[in-house]
Amino acid sequence: MDDLEARVTELEIQTALQEDLLATLNDTIVKMQQTLDLQQAQLRLLYQRMQEKSPGDADEPYSLMDEIPPHY
């Protein structure tokens, strides 16, 4: 009977460790999703700003020369 009790205890320990691991992995996935959502929003904003810069110049590629600060 002691052997059976030890096996059940070991299984309970393993289950608890697995539950903790799953919770940790879930938290990690939630943080990664939040980061991805933020990056996508930033990319959309950047794309929108680039489109606003040259609405009629669709044939001309974007140039960093257009971004020279006014003090130059």
XYZ file of N, CA and C in Angstrom:
216
model
N 0.821 -1.196 0.000
C 0.000 0.000 0.000
C 0.867 1.263 0.000
N 2.017 1.196 0.673
C 2.913 2.359 0.705
C 3.435 2.675 -0.688
N 3.678 1.625 -1.484
C 4.176 1.833 -2.853
C 3.125 2.563 -3.693
N 1.886 2.166 -3.556
C 0.801 2.812 -4.281
C 0.649 4.274 -3.854
N 0.763 4.516 -2.559
C 0.662 5.873 -2.037
C 1.802 6.757 -2.559
N 2.985 6.204 -2.631
C 4.144 6.946 -3.139
C 3.957 7.270 -4.617
N 3.417 6.342 -5.366
C 3.173 6.580 -6.798
C 2.122 7.670 -7.000
N 1.062 7.634 -6.207
C 0.021 8.647 -6.313
C 0.592 10.018 -5.935
N 1.391 10.060 -4.884
C 2.020 11.311 -4.468
C 2.924 11.851 -5.564
N 3.702 10.984 -6.189
C 4.583 11.390 -7.285
C 3.771 11.928 -8.462
N 2.683 11.296 -8.783
C 1.813 11.774 -9.860
C 1.198 13.131 -9.524
N 0.817 13.329 -8.279
C 0.274 14.615 -7.861
C 1.321 15.718 -7.974
N 2.552 15.400 -7.617
C 3.645 16.373 -7.732
C 3.881 16.726 -9.196
N 3.919 15.708 -10.038
C 4.122 15.954 -11.466
C 2.989 16.795 -12.052
N 1.773 16.512 -11.655
C 0.622 17.273 -12.143
C 0.721 18.732 -11.698
N 1.107 18.956 -10.459
C 1.243 20.330 -9.959
C 2.332 21.073 -10.730
N 3.452 20.406 -10.997
C 4.535 21.036 -11.748
C 4.102 21.348 -13.182
N 3.345 20.455 -13.779
C 2.861 20.681 -15.137
C 1.868 21.849 -15.176
N 1.015 21.936 -14.185
C 0.070 23.052 -14.119
C 0.809 24.376 -13.978
N 1.869 24.391 -13.169
C 2.671 25.603 -13.009
C 3.359 25.966 -14.318
N 3.889 24.971 -15.006
C 4.544 25.204 -16.286
C 3.548 25.743 -17.311
N 2.364 25.178 -17.361
C 1.339 25.661 -18.291
C 0.941 27.101 -17.988
N 0.825 27.441 -16.729
C 0.481 28.815 -16.356
C 1.597 29.774 -16.779
N 2.839 29.367 -16.578
C 3.974 30.200 -16.978
C 4.010 30.375 -18.485
N 3.797 29.295 -19.222
C 3.779 29.377 -20.682
C 2.628 30.255 -21.166
N 1.494 30.148 -20.533
C 0.349 30.974 -20.907
C 0.649 32.448 -20.685
N 1.274 32.790 -19.561
C 1.647 34.178 -19.297
C 2.619 34.690 -20.355
N 3.562 33.836 -20.743
C 4.533 34.211 -21.767
C 3.847 34.472 -23.100
N 2.913 33.631 -23.456
C 2.183 33.803 -24.717
C 1.357 35.084 -24.685
N 0.749 35.394 -23.569
C -0.042 36.625 -23.448
C 0.862 37.840 -23.644
N 2.039 37.838 -23.023
C 2.974 38.959 -23.175
C 3.451 39.078 -24.617
N 3.722 37.953 -25.252
C 4.165 37.971 -26.646
C 3.061 38.507 -27.554
N 1.823 38.140 -27.293
C 0.706 38.626 -28.097
C 0.539 40.130 -27.928
N 0.701 40.622 -26.701
C 0.603 42.060 -26.469
C 1.713 42.799 -27.217
N 2.921 42.242 -27.191
C 4.039 42.847 -27.911
C 3.774 42.848 -29.409
N 3.267 41.755 -29.922
C 2.952 41.657 -31.344
C 1.862 42.650 -31.734
N 0.842 42.779 -30.917
C -0.227 43.750 -31.189
C 0.323 45.172 -31.234
N 1.213 45.498 -30.291
C 1.808 46.828 -30.270
C 2.655 47.071 -31.517
N 3.445 46.072 -31.913
C 4.282 46.218 -33.105
C 3.433 46.377 -34.359
N 2.343 45.657 -34.444
C 1.467 45.792 -35.604
C 0.830 47.181 -35.648
N 0.453 47.695 -34.493
C -0.122 49.047 -34.451
C 0.914 50.081 -34.868
N 2.149 49.898 -34.417
C 3.211 50.826 -34.799
C 3.486 50.750 -36.298
N 3.473 49.563 -36.837
C 3.705 49.390 -38.272
C 2.585 50.036 -39.081
N 1.342 49.868 -38.633
C 0.221 50.509 -39.318
C 0.360 52.032 -39.300
N 0.752 52.575 -38.144
C 0.934 54.012 -38.022
C 2.049 54.500 -38.937
N 3.156 53.776 -38.972
C 4.265 54.141 -39.847
C 3.846 54.096 -41.313
N 3.128 53.065 -41.696
C 2.647 52.947 -43.071
C 1.703 54.098 -43.416
N 0.827 54.417 -42.485
C -0.126 55.520 -42.702
C 0.623 56.835 -42.872
N 1.612 57.083 -42.051
C 2.378 58.329 -42.154
C 3.144 58.405 -43.469
N 3.666 57.289 -43.917
C 4.391 57.278 -45.188
C 3.430 57.540 -46.347
N 2.214 57.032 -46.252
C 1.218 57.272 -47.287
C 0.799 58.736 -47.303
N 0.723 59.355 -46.154
C 0.340 60.757 -46.058
C 1.439 61.677 -46.585
N 2.685 61.252 -46.510
C 3.810 62.078 -46.951
C 3.742 62.376 -48.444
N 3.405 61.371 -49.221
C 3.423 61.563 -50.674
C 2.190 60.929 -51.313
N 1.032 61.548 -51.135
C -0.186 60.960 -51.709
C -0.192 60.981 -53.236
N 0.396 61.998 -53.865
C 0.371 62.079 -55.320
C 1.616 61.516 -55.970
N 2.629 61.214 -55.178
C 3.899 60.727 -55.715
C 3.995 59.214 -55.574
N 3.022 58.502 -56.053
C 3.015 57.051 -55.908
C 4.115 56.395 -56.724
N 4.575 57.064 -57.815
C 5.615 56.477 -58.659
C 7.008 56.697 -58.088
N 7.168 57.700 -57.231
C 8.478 57.983 -56.650
C 8.667 57.183 -55.372
N 9.837 56.552 -55.229
C 10.095 55.815 -53.989
C 10.350 56.775 -52.831
N 10.154 56.277 -51.654
C 10.394 57.073 -50.451
C 11.884 57.319 -50.306
N 12.272 58.537 -49.972
C 13.676 58.887 -49.844
C 13.938 59.501 -48.478
N 15.068 59.126 -47.885
C 15.446 59.721 -46.611
C 15.858 61.178 -46.771
N 16.198 61.589 -47.980
C 16.542 62.989 -48.243
C 15.350 63.898 -47.931
N 14.154 63.374 -48.022
C 12.960 64.147 -47.709
C 12.844 64.416 -46.218
N 13.596 63.700 -45.430
C 13.504 63.787 -43.973
C 14.625 64.603 -43.351
N 15.312 65.408 -44.118
C 16.403 66.229 -43.576
C 15.810 67.270 -42.626
N 16.370 67.364 -41.435
C 15.865 68.353 -40.471
C 16.042 69.776 -41.012
N 15.243 70.736 -40.560
C 15.257 72.090 -41.096
C 16.565 72.843 -40.838
N 17.376 72.432 -39.872
C 18.597 73.183 -39.571
C 19.746 72.855 -40.522
N 19.541 71.970 -41.494
C 20.595 71.656 -42.472
C 20.480 72.495 -43.695
